[in-house]
Amino acid sequence: MKPNLKSKEEVARIREAGAILAECHREIGKMMAPGITTAEIDGFVESFLAKRGAKPEQKGYRGFPYATCASINEVVCHGFPGPQRLNAGDIVTIDMVVNKNGWLADSAWSYRVGDVNPEADRLLKTTEKALYAGIDSAKPGNRIGDIGYAVQRVAMEAGVGIVKPLIGHGIGRQMHEPPDVPNFGRPRSGVKLLAGMVITIEPIFTLGETGAVLWDNDGWTIRSADGSLGAHYEHTLAITEDGPVILTI
């Protein structure tokens, strides 16, 4: 399928949703401390968005019941918020899609709960570094494989695992639009990047080198197969003639 190119006005609409999302993440960062529950964070997000005339797009999406995905430690993606209190040393990813007037933005961030051990810290820094390496490659004339290769190189150099089934995607009025944006690839391969494309880049890595994952019986929660920690960082960005522009900051 061809990517759905956006006009400058449509990109501005997505940026509006992205600004709300970024502000929400900044507030979550202030809340992240031992003793808080992910259910409390989820409730905060829903209220925060409502006050800004926005809504959580994934709530109700294919039956998903929450405003956020909240993934703790070995849960790498799509975790359910719940009453479990966070402990010092945990890492937790909050992933959300904001709908503002029918236009969507998507961003995930992995947070430290208090001080984390050196290996957890290394995983977080590596995954965030890979996000920006992928973004730097998202230039018109490059290809999807260039993004994936940039992300993959960071993981390989650090000796961490790539969760290959989980990928970035186009976004706009729909949560998932063409093209798919894998976290691995070959340079100069795949869909050509064009000005007007709006995509997410979202490396998801594990401390285990394989990156293998298992789905829980709830059909959503995804855990590392070896029980190792996972991390997930994601921005929504527009491809412009001048290069990538992050819309979720």
CSV table of C-alpha atoms in Angstrom, one decimal:
chain,number,residue,atom,x,y,z
A,1,MET,CA,0.0,0.0,0.0
A,2,LYS,CA,1.1,3.5,-0.7
A,3,PRO,CA,1.9,5.8,2.2
A,4,ASN,CA,-0.8,8.5,2.9
A,5,LEU,CA,1.1,11.7,2.4
A,6,LYS,CA,0.0,14.6,4.6
A,7,SER,CA,-0.3,18.3,3.8
A,8,LYS,CA,1.5,20.9,5.9
A,9,GLU,CA,-1.9,21.7,7.5
A,10,GLU,CA,-2.5,18.0,8.3
A,11,VAL,CA,1.0,17.7,9.8
A,12,ALA,CA,0.1,20.7,12.0
A,13,ARG,CA,-3.0,18.9,13.2
A,14,ILE,CA,-0.9,15.9,14.2
A,15,ARG,CA,1.6,18.2,15.9
A,16,GLU,CA,-1.2,19.6,18.0
A,17,ALA,CA,-2.0,16.1,19.3
A,18,GLY,CA,1.7,15.4,19.7
A,19,ALA,CA,2.2,18.5,21.8
A,20,ILE,CA,-0.5,17.4,24.2
A,21,LEU,CA,1.0,13.9,24.3
A,22,ALA,CA,4.5,15.3,25.0
A,23,GLU,CA,3.1,17.5,27.8
A,24,CYS,CA,1.4,14.5,29.3
A,25,HIS,CA,4.6,12.5,29.3
A,26,ARG,CA,6.5,15.3,31.0
A,27,GLU,CA,3.8,15.2,33.8
A,28,ILE,CA,4.1,11.4,34.1
A,29,GLY,CA,7.9,11.8,34.5
A,30,LYS,CA,7.2,14.0,37.6
A,31,MET,CA,4.9,11.3,39.0
A,32,MET,CA,7.2,8.3,38.5
A,33,ALA,CA,8.3,7.3,42.0
A,34,PRO,CA,8.2,4.1,44.2
A,35,GLY,CA,4.7,3.5,45.5
A,36,ILE,CA,2.6,4.8,42.6
A,37,THR,CA,0.5,2.3,40.6
A,38,THR,CA,0.2,2.2,36.8
A,39,ALA,CA,-3.6,2.3,37.3
A,40,GLU,CA,-3.1,5.7,39.0
A,41,ILE,CA,-1.0,6.9,36.0
A,42,ASP,CA,-3.6,5.6,33.6
A,43,GLY,CA,-6.4,7.6,35.4
A,44,PHE,CA,-4.2,10.7,35.4
A,45,VAL,CA,-3.7,10.4,31.6
A,46,GLU,CA,-7.4,10.0,30.8
A,47,SER,CA,-8.2,13.1,32.9
A,48,PHE,CA,-5.3,15.1,31.5
A,49,LEU,CA,-6.4,14.5,27.9
A,50,ALA,CA,-10.0,15.2,28.6
A,51,LYS,CA,-9.1,18.7,30.0
A,52,ARG,CA,-7.3,19.4,26.7
A,53,GLY,CA,-10.2,18.3,24.5
A,54,ALA,CA,-8.4,15.1,23.5
A,55,LYS,CA,-8.9,11.4,24.1
A,56,PRO,CA,-6.9,8.2,24.4
A,57,GLU,CA,-7.2,6.6,21.0
A,58,GLN,CA,-6.2,3.1,22.1
A,59,LYS,CA,-9.0,2.8,24.7
A,60,GLY,CA,-11.5,0.5,23.0
A,61,TYR,CA,-9.2,-0.2,20.1
A,62,ARG,CA,-9.8,-3.9,19.4
A,63,GLY,CA,-11.2,-4.2,22.9
A,64,PHE,CA,-8.2,-2.7,24.7
A,65,PRO,CA,-9.7,-1.4,27.9
A,66,TYR,CA,-7.2,1.3,29.1
A,67,ALA,CA,-6.0,4.8,28.2
A,68,THR,CA,-2.4,3.7,28.2
A,69,CYS,CA,-0.2,0.7,27.8
A,70,ALA,CA,1.9,0.3,31.0
A,71,SER,CA,4.7,-2.3,30.8
A,72,ILE,CA,6.9,-3.1,33.8
A,73,ASN,CA,10.3,-4.7,33.7
A,74,GLU,CA,10.1,-7.9,31.6
A,75,VAL,CA,6.8,-6.8,30.0
A,76,VAL,CA,8.1,-5.1,26.8
A,77,CYS,CA,4.8,-3.8,25.3
A,78,HIS,CA,1.0,-3.6,25.7
A,79,GLY,CA,0.9,-4.2,29.4
A,80,PHE,CA,-2.3,-3.5,31.3
A,81,PRO,CA,-2.3,-0.8,33.9
A,82,GLY,CA,-3.1,-2.2,37.3
A,83,PRO,CA,-2.9,-1.9,41.1
A,84,GLN,CA,0.7,-3.2,41.4
A,85,ARG,CA,2.8,-0.5,43.2
A,86,LEU,CA,6.1,0.3,41.5
A,87,ASN,CA,9.3,-0.4,43.3
A,88,ALA,CA,12.6,1.4,43.3
A,89,GLY,CA,14.7,-0.1,40.5
A,90,ASP,CA,11.8,-0.9,38.2
A,91,ILE,CA,11.5,0.4,34.7
A,92,VAL,CA,8.1,1.1,33.3
A,93,THR,CA,7.1,2.1,29.8
A,94,ILE,CA,4.0,4.2,29.2
A,95,ASP,CA,2.7,4.1,25.6
A,96,MET,CA,-0.2,6.1,24.4
A,97,VAL,CA,-2.0,7.5,21.3
A,98,VAL,CA,-3.6,10.9,21.6
A,99,ASN,CA,-6.6,11.8,19.4
A,100,LYS,CA,-7.2,15.5,19.0
A,101,ASN,CA,-10.0,16.4,16.7
A,102,GLY,CA,-9.6,13.2,14.7
A,103,TRP,CA,-5.8,13.5,14.3
A,104,LEU,CA,-3.5,11.1,16.1
A,105,ALA,CA,0.0,11.1,17.6
A,106,ASP,CA,1.8,8.2,19.3
A,107,SER,CA,4.7,8.1,21.7
A,108,ALA,CA,6.1,5.7,24.3
A,109,TRP,CA,8.7,6.4,26.9
A,110,SER,CA,10.5,4.1,29.4
A,111,TYR,CA,10.9,5.6,32.8
A,112,ARG,CA,13.3,4.8,35.7
A,113,VAL,CA,11.6,4.3,39.1
A,114,GLY,CA,14.2,5.7,41.4
A,115,ASP,CA,17.7,4.4,40.8
A,116,VAL,CA,18.0,1.4,38.5
A,117,ASN,CA,20.9,-1.0,38.2
A,118,PRO,CA,23.7,-0.4,35.6
A,119,GLU,CA,22.4,-3.0,33.1
A,120,ALA,CA,18.9,-1.5,33.2
A,121,ASP,CA,20.4,1.9,32.7
A,122,ARG,CA,22.4,0.7,29.8
A,123,LEU,CA,19.4,-0.8,28.2
A,124,LEU,CA,17.4,2.4,28.5
A,125,LYS,CA,20.2,4.5,27.2
A,126,THR,CA,20.8,2.1,24.3
A,127,THR,CA,17.1,2.0,23.3
A,128,GLU,CA,16.7,5.8,23.4
A,129,LYS,CA,19.9,6.2,21.4
A,130,ALA,CA,18.5,3.8,18.8
A,131,LEU,CA,15.3,5.9,18.5
A,132,TYR,CA,17.3,9.0,17.6
A,133,ALA,CA,19.6,7.1,15.2
A,134,GLY,CA,16.4,5.9,13.4
A,135,ILE,CA,15.0,9.5,13.3
A,136,ASP,CA,18.3,10.8,11.9
A,137,SER,CA,17.9,8.4,9.0
A,138,ALA,CA,14.4,9.4,8.2
A,139,LYS,CA,15.2,11.8,5.4
A,140,PRO,CA,13.5,12.2,2.0
A,141,GLY,CA,15.2,10.0,-0.5
A,142,ASN,CA,16.3,7.4,2.1
A,143,ARG,CA,14.3,4.2,2.5
A,144,ILE,CA,12.5,2.4,5.3
A,145,GLY,CA,15.5,-0.1,5.4
A,146,ASP,CA,17.8,2.8,6.3
A,147,ILE,CA,15.8,3.5,9.4
A,148,GLY,CA,15.7,-0.1,10.4
A,149,TYR,CA,19.4,-0.5,9.8
A,150,ALA,CA,20.3,2.5,11.9
A,151,VAL,CA,18.2,1.1,14.8
A,152,GLN,CA,19.6,-2.4,14.4
A,153,ARG,CA,23.2,-1.2,14.4
A,154,VAL,CA,22.8,0.4,17.8
A,155,ALA,CA,21.3,-2.8,19.2
A,156,MET,CA,24.0,-5.0,17.7
A,157,GLU,CA,26.8,-2.8,19.0
A,158,ALA,CA,25.4,-2.9,22.5
A,159,GLY,CA,24.7,-6.6,22.4
A,160,VAL,CA,21.0,-6.3,23.2
A,161,GLY,CA,18.0,-8.0,21.6
A,162,ILE,CA,15.6,-6.4,19.1
A,163,VAL,CA,11.9,-7.4,19.5
A,164,LYS,CA,11.4,-7.9,15.8
A,165,PRO,CA,7.6,-8.6,15.8
A,166,LEU,CA,6.9,-5.1,17.1
A,167,ILE,CA,7.4,-2.3,14.6
A,168,GLY,CA,6.7,1.4,13.9
A,169,HIS,CA,4.1,2.5,11.4
A,170,GLY,CA,2.5,5.3,9.5
A,171,ILE,CA,-0.1,7.4,11.4
A,172,GLY,CA,-2.6,10.1,10.8
A,173,ARG,CA,-6.3,9.7,11.1
A,174,GLN,CA,-5.8,6.0,11.7
A,175,MET,CA,-3.5,4.6,14.4
A,176,HIS,CA,-1.8,2.3,11.9
A,177,GLU,CA,-1.3,3.4,8.4
A,178,PRO,CA,1.3,2.3,5.7
A,179,PRO,CA,4.2,2.0,5.8
A,180,ASP,CA,5.5,-0.5,8.3
A,181,VAL,CA,8.7,0.7,10.0
A,182,PRO,CA,10.7,-2.3,11.3
A,183,ASN,CA,13.6,-2.0,13.8
A,184,PHE,CA,15.9,-3.9,11.5
A,185,GLY,CA,16.7,-3.8,7.8
A,186,ARG,CA,19.1,-3.4,4.9
A,187,PRO,CA,20.3,0.0,3.8
A,188,ARG,CA,18.7,1.3,0.6
A,189,SER,CA,15.8,-1.2,0.8
A,190,GLY,CA,12.1,-0.9,1.3
A,191,VAL,CA,9.7,2.0,0.7
A,192,LYS,CA,11.2,5.3,-0.3
A,193,LEU,CA,10.8,8.1,2.2
A,194,LEU,CA,8.9,11.1,0.8
A,195,ALA,CA,8.1,14.5,2.2
A,196,GLY,CA,4.7,14.4,3.7
A,197,MET,CA,5.0,11.0,5.3
A,198,VAL,CA,4.2,10.8,9.0
A,199,ILE,CA,5.5,7.7,10.8
A,200,THR,CA,6.4,6.4,14.2
A,201,ILE,CA,9.8,5.0,15.0
A,202,GLU,CA,9.8,2.8,18.1
A,203,PRO,CA,12.7,0.5,19.0
A,204,ILE,CA,11.8,-2.1,21.6
A,205,PHE,CA,14.9,-3.9,23.0
A,206,THR,CA,15.6,-6.5,25.7
A,207,LEU,CA,18.7,-7.2,27.7
A,208,GLY,CA,18.4,-10.8,26.4
A,209,GLU,CA,20.2,-10.9,23.0
A,210,THR,CA,17.5,-12.8,21.1
A,211,GLY,CA,14.7,-10.3,21.7
A,212,ALA,CA,12.3,-13.2,21.7
A,213,VAL,CA,8.9,-12.5,23.3
A,214,LEU,CA,5.8,-14.3,24.4
A,215,TRP,CA,2.1,-13.2,24.5
A,216,ASP,CA,0.1,-13.5,27.7
A,217,ASN,CA,-3.3,-15.2,27.7
A,218,ASP,CA,-5.0,-11.7,27.7
A,219,GLY,CA,-4.0,-11.4,24.1
A,220,TRP,CA,-2.2,-8.1,24.7
A,221,THR,CA,0.6,-8.3,27.2
A,222,ILE,CA,4.0,-9.1,25.6
A,223,ARG,CA,6.9,-10.3,27.8
A,224,SER,CA,10.5,-11.2,27.0
A,225,ALA,CA,10.8,-14.9,26.6
A,226,ASP,CA,13.8,-15.1,28.8
A,227,GLY,CA,12.5,-12.8,31.6
A,228,SER,CA,15.0,-10.1,30.8
A,229,LEU,CA,14.2,-6.4,31.0
A,230,GLY,CA,12.6,-4.6,28.1
A,231,ALA,CA,12.6,-0.9,27.0
A,232,HIS,CA,10.6,1.0,24.4
A,233,TYR,CA,11.0,4.5,23.1
A,234,GLU,CA,8.8,6.1,20.4
A,235,HIS,CA,8.2,9.4,18.7
A,236,THR,CA,5.9,10.4,15.9
A,237,LEU,CA,7.7,12.4,13.2
A,238,ALA,CA,7.0,14.0,9.8
A,239,ILE,CA,9.3,13.6,6.9
A,240,THR,CA,9.9,17.0,5.4
A,241,GLU,CA,12.1,18.4,2.5
A,242,ASP,CA,14.4,19.6,5.3
A,243,GLY,CA,14.6,16.3,7.1
A,244,PRO,CA,12.7,14.7,10.0
A,245,VAL,CA,10.6,16.8,12.4
A,246,ILE,CA,9.6,15.2,15.7
A,247,LEU,CA,5.9,15.9,16.4
A,248,THR,CA,5.7,14.5,19.9
A,249,ILE,CA,8.0,17.0,21.8
